[in-house]
Short mmCIF file of C-alpha atoms in Angstrom, two decimals:
data_model
loop_
_atom_site.label_atom_id
_atom_site.label_comp_id
_atom_site.label_asym_id
_atom_site.label_seq_id
_atom_site.Cartn_x
_atom_site.Cartn_y
_atom_site.Cartn_z
CA MET A 25 84.94 -118.51 186.01
CA LYS A 26 85.31 -119.06 182.27
CA ILE A 27 87.94 -116.88 180.59
CA HIS A 28 86.83 -115.54 177.22
CA ILE A 29 89.29 -116.22 174.37
CA GLN A 30 89.05 -112.59 173.24
CA HIS A 31 90.32 -111.48 176.66
CA ILE A 32 93.25 -113.87 176.31
CA ILE A 33 94.08 -112.45 172.87
CA LYS A 34 93.88 -108.85 174.14
CA GLY A 35 96.03 -109.67 177.16
CA TYR A 36 98.57 -111.46 175.01
CA LEU A 37 98.82 -108.58 172.51
CA ILE A 38 99.34 -106.03 175.30
CA PHE A 39 101.94 -108.22 177.04
CA TYR A 40 103.72 -108.95 173.76
CA CYS A 41 103.85 -105.28 172.76
CA ILE A 42 105.25 -104.20 176.13
CA LEU A 43 107.81 -107.03 176.16
CA MET A 44 109.03 -106.25 172.64
CA LEU A 45 109.13 -102.52 173.41
CA LEU A 46 111.37 -103.21 176.42
CA TYR A 47 113.51 -105.57 174.35
CA LEU A 48 113.99 -102.95 171.63
CA SER A 49 114.61 -100.12 174.10
CA ILE A 50 117.31 -102.04 175.98
CA ASN A 51 119.23 -103.08 172.86
CA LEU A 52 121.13 -100.22 171.24
CA PRO A 53 120.50 -100.16 167.46
CA SER A 54 123.71 -100.73 165.53
CA PRO A 55 124.47 -99.55 161.98
CA THR A 56 124.75 -102.92 160.30
CA GLY A 57 123.38 -104.52 157.15
CA GLU A 58 121.55 -102.17 154.81
CA TRP A 59 121.10 -99.45 157.41
CA ASP A 60 122.44 -96.71 155.13
CA ASP A 61 120.01 -97.60 152.30
CA TYR A 62 117.08 -96.93 154.63
CA SER A 63 118.28 -94.26 157.05
CA LEU A 64 119.86 -91.92 154.48
CA PRO A 65 116.69 -91.62 152.32
CA ALA A 66 114.69 -90.82 155.46
CA VAL A 67 117.04 -87.92 156.18
CA SER A 68 117.01 -86.82 152.54
CA ILE A 69 113.20 -86.77 152.46
CA ILE A 70 113.12 -84.72 155.67
CA THR A 71 115.71 -82.20 154.54
CA ASP A 72 115.42 -82.04 150.73
CA GLN A 73 112.12 -83.84 149.97
CA ASN A 74 113.90 -86.25 147.63
CA ILE A 75 115.78 -89.54 147.92
CA ASP A 76 119.09 -88.89 146.16
CA ILE A 77 121.87 -88.63 148.72
CA THR A 78 124.18 -85.61 148.70
CA GLU A 79 126.81 -84.18 151.05
CA ASN A 80 124.09 -81.95 152.48
CA ASP A 81 122.15 -85.06 153.52
CA ILE A 82 125.25 -86.52 155.19
CA MET A 83 125.64 -83.32 157.20
CA HIS A 84 121.99 -83.45 158.35
CA PHE A 85 122.29 -87.18 159.03
CA LYS A 86 125.01 -86.49 161.61
CA ILE A 87 122.69 -83.97 163.31
CA ILE A 88 119.66 -86.29 163.41
CA PHE A 89 121.63 -89.45 164.25
CA PRO A 90 124.77 -88.26 166.12
CA GLU A 91 125.30 -91.78 167.52
CA TRP A 92 126.03 -93.01 164.00
CA SER A 93 127.97 -89.98 162.73
CA GLN A 94 131.30 -91.81 162.85
CA TYR A 95 129.98 -94.55 160.54
CA ILE A 96 128.05 -92.61 157.92
CA ASP A 97 131.12 -91.37 156.03
CA TYR A 98 131.59 -94.98 154.90
CA TYR A 99 128.08 -95.47 153.55
CA SER A 100 127.56 -97.71 150.53
CA LEU A 101 124.57 -97.23 148.21
CA SER A 102 123.71 -98.39 144.70
CA GLY A 103 126.40 -96.42 142.87
CA TYR A 104 123.80 -94.91 140.55
CA VAL A 105 124.10 -91.13 140.43
CA THR A 106 121.49 -88.57 139.34
CA LYS A 107 122.17 -85.64 137.01
CA SER A 108 122.41 -83.38 140.06
CA GLY A 109 125.14 -85.59 141.52
CA GLY A 110 123.14 -87.30 144.26
CA GLU A 111 123.57 -91.04 144.78
CA MET A 112 120.52 -93.32 144.77
CA PRO A 113 119.83 -96.03 147.36
CA TRP A 114 119.04 -99.59 146.32
CA TYR A 115 115.47 -99.51 147.62
CA PHE A 116 112.30 -97.54 147.03
CA PRO A 117 111.83 -95.32 150.11
CA THR A 118 108.55 -96.85 151.35
CA TYR A 119 110.07 -98.12 154.59
CA SER A 120 112.10 -94.95 155.06
CA VAL A 121 108.92 -92.87 154.81
CA ALA A 122 107.22 -95.11 157.38
CA CYS A 123 110.07 -94.43 159.84
CA ILE A 124 109.94 -90.64 159.55
CA PRO A 125 107.10 -90.10 162.10
CA PHE A 126 109.13 -91.84 164.81
CA ILE A 127 112.23 -89.85 163.86
CA PHE A 128 110.23 -86.67 164.47
CA ILE A 129 108.63 -87.95 167.68
CA LEU A 130 111.89 -89.13 169.24
CA SER A 131 113.74 -85.98 168.17
CA PHE A 132 110.96 -83.82 169.64
CA LEU A 133 111.17 -85.75 172.93
CA GLY A 134 114.93 -85.38 173.01
CA LEU A 135 115.45 -89.13 172.69
CA PRO A 136 117.87 -90.88 170.30
CA ALA A 137 116.27 -91.00 166.86
CA ILE A 138 118.21 -94.17 166.04
CA TYR A 139 115.40 -96.10 167.78
CA ALA A 140 112.89 -94.89 165.16
CA PHE A 141 113.51 -97.90 162.91
CA ALA A 142 113.03 -100.52 165.63
CA PHE A 143 109.89 -98.82 166.95
CA THR A 144 108.49 -98.57 163.41
CA ASN A 145 109.12 -102.30 162.96
CA LEU A 146 107.23 -103.07 166.15
CA VAL A 147 104.30 -100.83 165.21
CA CYS A 148 104.05 -102.52 161.79
CA LEU A 149 104.06 -105.95 163.40
CA MET A 150 101.42 -104.93 165.95
CA VAL A 151 99.20 -103.46 163.22
CA MET A 152 99.38 -106.80 161.40
CA LEU A 153 98.50 -108.76 164.55
CA LEU A 154 95.61 -106.40 165.29
CA THR A 155 94.41 -106.82 161.70
CA VAL A 156 94.33 -110.58 162.29
CA TYR A 157 92.45 -110.03 165.56
CA TRP A 158 89.90 -107.52 164.28
CA GLY A 159 89.66 -108.39 160.61
CA LEU A 160 90.26 -112.07 159.93
CA GLN A 161 86.99 -113.93 159.53
CA ILE A 162 87.75 -117.07 161.53
CA ASN A 163 86.81 -118.18 165.05
CA ASP A 164 88.61 -116.78 168.09
CA LYS A 165 90.42 -120.01 168.96
CA LYS A 166 92.07 -120.10 165.54
CA LYS A 167 92.88 -116.39 165.83
CA LEU A 168 94.70 -117.00 169.11
CA ILE A 169 96.79 -119.80 167.59
CA LEU A 170 97.55 -117.76 164.47
CA ILE A 171 98.52 -114.62 166.39
CA GLY A 172 100.86 -116.72 168.52
CA ALA A 173 102.44 -118.27 165.43
CA LEU A 174 102.83 -114.92 163.68
CA SER A 175 104.43 -113.25 166.69
CA ILE A 176 106.66 -115.99 168.13
CA ASN A 177 108.98 -116.71 165.21
CA PRO A 178 112.26 -115.37 163.74
CA ILE A 179 110.64 -112.01 162.92
CA ILE A 180 111.49 -111.05 166.52
CA PHE A 181 115.18 -110.98 165.59
CA TYR A 182 114.47 -108.54 162.76
CA LEU A 183 112.60 -106.00 164.88
CA GLY A 184 115.81 -104.30 165.96
CA TRP A 185 117.30 -104.51 162.46
CA ILE A 186 117.47 -101.25 160.50
CA SER A 187 115.89 -102.84 157.50
CA ALA A 188 112.49 -103.47 155.91
CA GLU A 189 112.02 -107.18 156.72
CA ALA A 190 109.49 -106.57 159.51
CA PHE A 191 107.68 -103.99 157.37
CA ILE A 192 107.42 -106.42 154.44
CA TYR A 193 106.33 -109.22 156.77
CA ALA A 194 103.56 -107.01 158.18
CA MET A 195 102.32 -105.87 154.76
CA LEU A 196 102.16 -109.46 153.50
CA GLY A 197 100.40 -110.58 156.67
CA ILE A 198 97.74 -107.90 156.22
CA ALA A 199 97.46 -108.84 152.53
CA MET A 200 96.84 -112.48 153.44
CA VAL A 201 94.07 -111.48 155.86
CA CYS A 202 92.44 -109.48 153.05
CA TRP A 203 92.90 -112.37 150.61
CA TYR A 204 91.32 -114.88 152.99
CA ASN A 205 88.37 -112.53 153.51
CA ARG A 206 88.04 -112.16 149.71
CA TRP A 207 88.96 -108.48 149.85
CA TYR A 208 91.09 -108.92 146.76
CA LYS A 209 91.68 -105.26 145.91
CA ARG A 210 92.94 -104.57 149.43
CA ALA A 211 95.11 -107.67 149.28
CA ALA A 212 96.65 -106.47 146.01
CA PHE A 213 97.26 -103.04 147.55
CA PHE A 214 99.23 -104.38 150.52
CA VAL A 215 101.16 -106.89 148.40
CA SER A 216 102.11 -103.98 146.12
CA ILE A 217 103.41 -101.97 149.09
CA ALA A 218 105.56 -104.94 150.12
CA GLY A 219 106.63 -105.38 146.50
CA MET A 220 107.98 -101.83 146.37
CA LEU A 221 110.82 -103.02 148.63
CA ASN A 222 111.36 -106.42 147.07
CA PRO A 223 110.07 -107.04 143.51
CA VAL A 224 110.45 -110.82 143.96
CA ILE A 225 107.32 -110.60 146.16
CA MET A 226 105.26 -109.59 143.13
#
């Protein structure tokens, strides 16, 4: 019996998603790198609907992410302070906003909200891979090879990282699909989203 390539792609995407979900669930997220620049704005948006970080945000941070409460007192942001006294992060809060739904979902389920960033990274990556599968105007054999190449590479090591690398990677991947299909306005839109977190991309 001949196996259809589309069935292989679907099976691979399901297997990959489950495997990465298990991988991210087993590994406890650690507050390393630029974690404070992304997690603090998420809390500030939830509590104060702004992105400047105040003592009030630190207090709420310890409630939302109790596992990281011992580390947050030593946060390091841009050093730029607003007139109201709040400190600004280095990055535009695009990625932080994207993580907020998972913070709410995990908190509602009584699960550690620190996994919100890793799960957001995985969702972004899966959306990009599905965009390649559904949207890219090439034959199925090339789609299978491309999806494999886009999913089995160093981006895996960034999925558990509390940072925007996977988000940027996904936005650029979607932009390239749009560009290849000659959907130039959509390509510009997704490149611009990625560029909000790293202006060198522009």
